[in-house]
Amino acid sequence: MLALAWPLALTNLSQIALVVTDTLFLGRLGEIPLAAATLGGNLYFIAMSLPFGLAFAASAMMAQEKGRVRHHVREMRRTFRQAMWLGLLSFPPIALLLWHSAAILQATGQDPELAEAAQTFVRAMMWGLVPFYGFLLLRGFLSALERPNAALWVSMVAICVNVVLDYALVAGGFGIPSLGVLGAGVASATSNLFMFLGLAGVMALDRRVSRFQLLGRFWRTDFRRMVDIVRIGLPIAGTMLLEIGVFSGTALVMGWFGPSAVAAHAVALQVASSCFMVPMGIGQAATARVGLAAGAEDRPGIRRAGWTAIGLAAGFMASTALVLLLVPGFLAALFLPPDLVETRRLAATLLMVAGLFQLADGVQVAAAGELRGLKDTRLPLLYAALGYWVLGLPVGMLLGFTAGLGPLGIWFGLAAGLAAVALMMTLRWRRLAMLAPG
């Protein structure tokens, strides 16, 4: 599990590093650019929930097809192609939604200046959506083959590309005038394009991978396979929409407290998201390992893979919880200039709350990955709805506004929702694991 999980986890960290890099550069320009990129980025990732769901469904299907061994080359190739078609078909409506980001954000009560700046960021960033989706599919294919290292190295180089572009387009380096949030959006989109082309190029040079001819006869469609991907992927997309949506909705709520609260929320969320990338990688490894075992009808292997993933995720997040609880002020200072004293203080407080829900966040994403490996996606969707939207956000609103705790209360609600989802996901996995004979 570790052999597969650590490159996936580092790949996830490198991807979040792209966002963190934008945050670091924009934070030096002030609260407005940072808050605008946060609001725009949250809307972008809400729209990305459908492509994420389709990509993760394809990854689970390819893992099971690899586990069955017989005809796996043809079946994996077919799944990849149809998933790519679905991603291309989903882009126009998503792009139309993102193009009108300002109107959407203003409808939620956001400041017009913030909404316009966020729209500028999103309109540039959205052109990297299809390449990023392609990268996710290629990475899922390599995970099914248990060969994730290429995606890691390409992502690491992409960080350097993003830093150079942010320095030039956001900070005004190399004599180029600063483009602010527009420059950050262009940098992210270009880095996503680099990741897709870079990984596709590396795979084309690998004989053991290129024999699959993933893009050969790309025009051929298989509607039955498309339906299978959609059937598995839509609940995954719904689950991710509910999870991403509750954090994005929290960012919108923070906008009601002012730019300072949004900026503090952005910093705390970036740090918490960075920690989350490791158990997310473990969950992705669990999807592959559980899927391979399920395809081979290895029931004891299914149980071993699942419980190992939960243990690894819980252990890692317990250690990150200690860091967030012990040095929150130091972490906040990395993102915000010294003159934003109150914003730094609020960010440090929110980071301590993030430390409280680290363990639950790690367990729930690992369990969700294991359930995807078994193509069990519908009940996790219900769990996400109950945990995040019936419990988490309402409790946060109650504590934040009625109890007068402000942004701190909103984050306490998030912690309660994550704990509930982790419990339900783990119990579901336990039940399925006990049903497995052997």
XYZ file of N, CA and C in Angstrom, residues 163-256:
282
model
N 5.748 28.319 -10.376
C 6.475 29.348 -9.612
C 7.045 30.409 -10.549
N 7.665 29.966 -11.631
C 8.235 30.909 -12.598
C 7.146 31.789 -13.198
N 6.021 31.171 -13.565
C 4.927 31.933 -14.165
C 4.306 32.903 -13.158
N 4.139 32.455 -11.903
C 3.602 33.352 -10.877
C 4.551 34.524 -10.623
N 5.844 34.234 -10.594
C 6.817 35.304 -10.377
C 6.743 36.336 -11.496
N 6.544 35.847 -12.726
C 6.501 36.761 -13.859
C 5.170 37.486 -13.960
N 4.065 36.755 -13.817
C 2.750 37.308 -14.120
C 2.029 37.910 -12.919
N 2.382 37.457 -11.716
C 1.733 37.984 -10.510
C 2.642 38.989 -9.805
N 3.897 38.603 -9.591
C 4.823 39.484 -8.877
C 5.469 40.520 -9.791
N 5.320 40.371 -11.105
C 5.916 41.339 -12.022
C 7.395 41.127 -12.236
N 7.855 39.879 -12.142
C 9.266 39.586 -12.342
C 9.658 39.578 -13.801
N 10.958 39.555 -14.048
C 11.526 39.544 -15.401
C 11.102 40.769 -16.220
N 10.760 41.846 -15.530
C 10.369 43.067 -16.230
C 8.972 43.051 -16.815
N 8.166 42.023 -16.473
C 6.796 41.906 -16.989
C 5.841 42.594 -16.012
N 4.937 43.440 -16.493
C 3.977 44.086 -15.580
C 3.092 43.049 -14.888
N 2.823 43.273 -13.602
C 1.999 42.345 -12.835
C 0.567 42.326 -13.370
N 0.040 41.116 -13.571
C -1.350 40.956 -14.007
C -2.285 40.590 -12.864
N -1.749 40.513 -11.644
C -2.588 40.228 -10.483
C -3.268 38.875 -10.571
N -4.590 38.857 -10.270
C -5.329 37.592 -10.258
C -5.409 36.970 -11.652
N -5.406 37.784 -12.691
C -5.393 37.254 -14.056
C -4.121 36.451 -14.299
N -2.993 36.980 -13.858
C -1.732 36.271 -14.022
C -1.720 34.945 -13.296
N -2.315 34.904 -12.087
C -2.381 33.646 -11.339
C -3.229 32.621 -12.076
N -4.335 33.060 -12.670
C -5.180 32.144 -13.432
C -4.479 31.595 -14.653
N -3.750 32.469 -15.382
C -3.004 32.030 -16.555
C -1.911 31.041 -16.149
N -1.241 31.314 -15.041
C -0.175 30.428 -14.568
C -0.719 29.039 -14.234
N -1.864 28.980 -13.549
C -2.445 27.684 -13.187
C -2.894 26.909 -14.417
N -3.556 27.579 -15.359
C -4.026 26.902 -16.569
C -2.848 26.356 -17.377
N -1.790 27.147 -17.491
C -0.620 26.715 -18.246
C 0.065 25.534 -17.566
N 0.129 25.558 -16.248
C 0.745 24.451 -15.509
C -0.058 23.169 -15.684
N -1.400 23.273 -15.696
C -2.236 22.094 -15.922
C -2.011 21.518 -17.315
N -1.883 22.390 -18.298
C -1.602 21.927 -19.657
C -0.251 21.223 -19.712
N 0.728 21.770 -19.018
C 2.053 21.150 -18.974
C 1.979 19.759 -18.355
N 1.185 19.595 -17.274
C 1.097 18.295 -16.615
C 0.527 17.237 -17.557
N -0.519 17.593 -18.291
C -1.124 16.612 -19.207
C -0.160 16.244 -20.332
N 0.390 17.262 -20.994
C 1.288 16.983 -22.115
C 2.547 16.267 -21.636
N 3.052 16.671 -20.474
C 4.261 16.036 -19.951
C 4.045 14.573 -19.627
N 2.925 14.260 -18.951
C 2.674 12.868 -18.590
C 2.365 12.031 -19.828
N 1.601 12.597 -20.773
C 1.323 11.871 -22.016
C 2.612 11.577 -22.771
N 3.538 12.539 -22.776
C 4.817 12.335 -23.452
C 5.651 11.255 -22.799
N 5.714 11.266 -21.474
C 6.479 10.243 -20.757
C 5.894 8.857 -21.003
N 4.572 8.752 -20.986
C 3.926 7.462 -21.203
C 4.144 6.963 -22.630
N 4.190 7.884 -23.592
C 4.417 7.486 -24.988
C 5.804 6.885 -25.188
N 6.759 7.274 -24.338
C 8.125 6.767 -24.453
C 8.334 5.449 -23.710
N 7.341 5.043 -22.925
C 7.435 3.801 -22.144
C 6.754 2.676 -22.937
N 7.508 1.695 -23.366
C 6.969 0.638 -24.224
C 5.883 -0.166 -23.525
N 6.055 -0.397 -22.217
C 5.066 -1.196 -21.505
C 3.743 -0.470 -21.344
N 3.773 0.842 -21.432
C 2.544 1.638 -21.328
C 1.999 1.980 -22.708
N 2.888 2.344 -23.623
C 2.444 2.773 -24.952
C 1.739 1.654 -25.724
N 1.974 0.381 -25.343
C 1.316 -0.727 -26.039
C -0.198 -0.704 -25.874
N -0.683 0.020 -24.854
C -2.133 0.113 -24.656
C -2.793 1.007 -25.711
N -2.001 1.891 -26.347
C -2.511 2.783 -27.395
C -3.791 3.488 -26.941
N -3.685 4.211 -25.852
C -4.864 4.805 -25.218
C -5.610 5.772 -26.120
N -4.888 6.500 -26.941
C -5.545 7.496 -27.796
C -5.703 7.019 -29.236
N -5.346 5.779 -29.517
C -5.532 5.239 -30.857
C -7.011 5.045 -31.167
N -7.430 5.404 -32.375
C -8.837 5.329 -32.781
C -9.745 5.988 -31.739
N -9.346 7.184 -31.359
C -10.033 7.903 -30.282
C -11.492 8.172 -30.629
N -11.821 8.253 -31.923
C -13.175 8.602 -32.344
C -14.197 7.492 -32.084
N -13.731 6.274 -31.821
C -14.658 5.160 -31.590
C -15.345 5.310 -30.240
N -16.659 5.158 -30.242
C -17.430 5.334 -29.007
C -18.048 4.003 -28.581
N -18.256 3.887 -27.297
C -18.889 2.712 -26.700
C -19.894 3.239 -25.673
N -21.149 3.393 -26.099
C -22.135 4.038 -25.243
C -22.431 3.221 -23.983
N -22.331 1.912 -24.075
C -22.566 1.093 -22.881
C -21.483 1.355 -21.836
N -20.238 1.477 -22.276
C -19.159 1.774 -21.333
C -19.321 3.183 -20.768
N -19.753 4.117 -21.601
C -20.022 5.467 -21.116
C -21.069 5.459 -20.005
N -22.124 4.675 -20.218
C -23.197 4.600 -19.221
C -22.656 4.024 -17.915
N -21.790 3.007 -18.005
C -21.200 2.429 -16.793
C -20.381 3.463 -16.030
N -19.587 4.243 -16.758
C -18.768 5.273 -16.106
C -19.650 6.315 -15.440
N -20.701 6.733 -16.151
C -21.616 7.734 -15.592
C -22.352 7.163 -14.379
N -22.771 5.917 -14.469
C -23.508 5.300 -13.356
C -22.668 5.252 -12.081
N -21.398 4.933 -12.226
C -20.506 4.901 -11.058
C -20.021 6.296 -10.702
N -19.776 7.114 -11.741
C -19.149 8.414 -11.520
C -20.073 9.475 -10.969
N -21.345 9.452 -11.335
C -22.247 10.504 -10.853
C -22.370 10.532 -9.330
N -22.543 9.371 -8.657
C -22.553 9.434 -7.189
C -21.230 9.935 -6.603
N -20.105 9.558 -7.230
C -18.814 10.067 -6.768
C -18.770 11.582 -6.945
N -19.221 12.045 -8.124
C -19.254 13.488 -8.377
C -20.161 14.187 -7.380
N -21.317 13.560 -7.084
C -22.225 14.148 -6.109
C -21.604 14.230 -4.729
N -20.899 13.168 -4.341
C -20.220 13.173 -3.040
C -19.167 14.277 -2.982
N -18.386 14.402 -4.035
C -17.346 15.430 -4.068
C -17.964 16.822 -4.133
N -19.086 16.950 -4.862
C -19.767 18.237 -4.924
C -20.246 18.662 -3.555
N -20.782 17.711 -2.797
C -21.257 18.033 -1.453
C -20.095 18.408 -0.536
N -18.960 17.674 -0.678
C -17.802 17.970 0.181
C -17.130 19.278 -0.226
N -16.835 19.412 -1.530
C -16.224 20.657 -2.000
C -17.181 21.807 -1.781
N -18.477 21.534 -2.026
C -19.474 22.586 -1.897
C -19.598 23.127 -0.490
N -19.445 22.258 0.514
C -19.586 22.761 1.878
C -18.405 23.660 2.242
N -17.206 23.320 1.763
C -16.068 24.194 2.023
C -16.159 25.467 1.191
N -16.630 25.337 -0.047
C -16.813 26.524 -0.879
C -17.941 27.393 -0.339
N -19.007 26.733 0.113
C -20.094 27.478 0.732
C -19.629 28.205 1.985
N -18.727 27.570 2.703
C -18.152 28.219 3.881
C -17.374 29.462 3.484
N -16.656 29.389 2.351
C -15.924 30.569 1.877
C -16.884 31.699 1.530
N -18.034 31.346 0.933
C -19.029 32.368 0.629
C -19.590 32.979 1.906
N -19.827 32.141 2.911
C -20.308 32.645 4.203
C -19.267 33.556 4.831
N -17.993 33.178 4.692
C -16.925 34.024 5.225
C -16.946 35.407 4.568
N -17.393 35.464 3.308
C -17.487 36.747 2.637
C -18.428 37.707 3.327
N -19.400 37.165 4.065
C -20.320 38.026 4.808
C -19.640 38.678 6.012
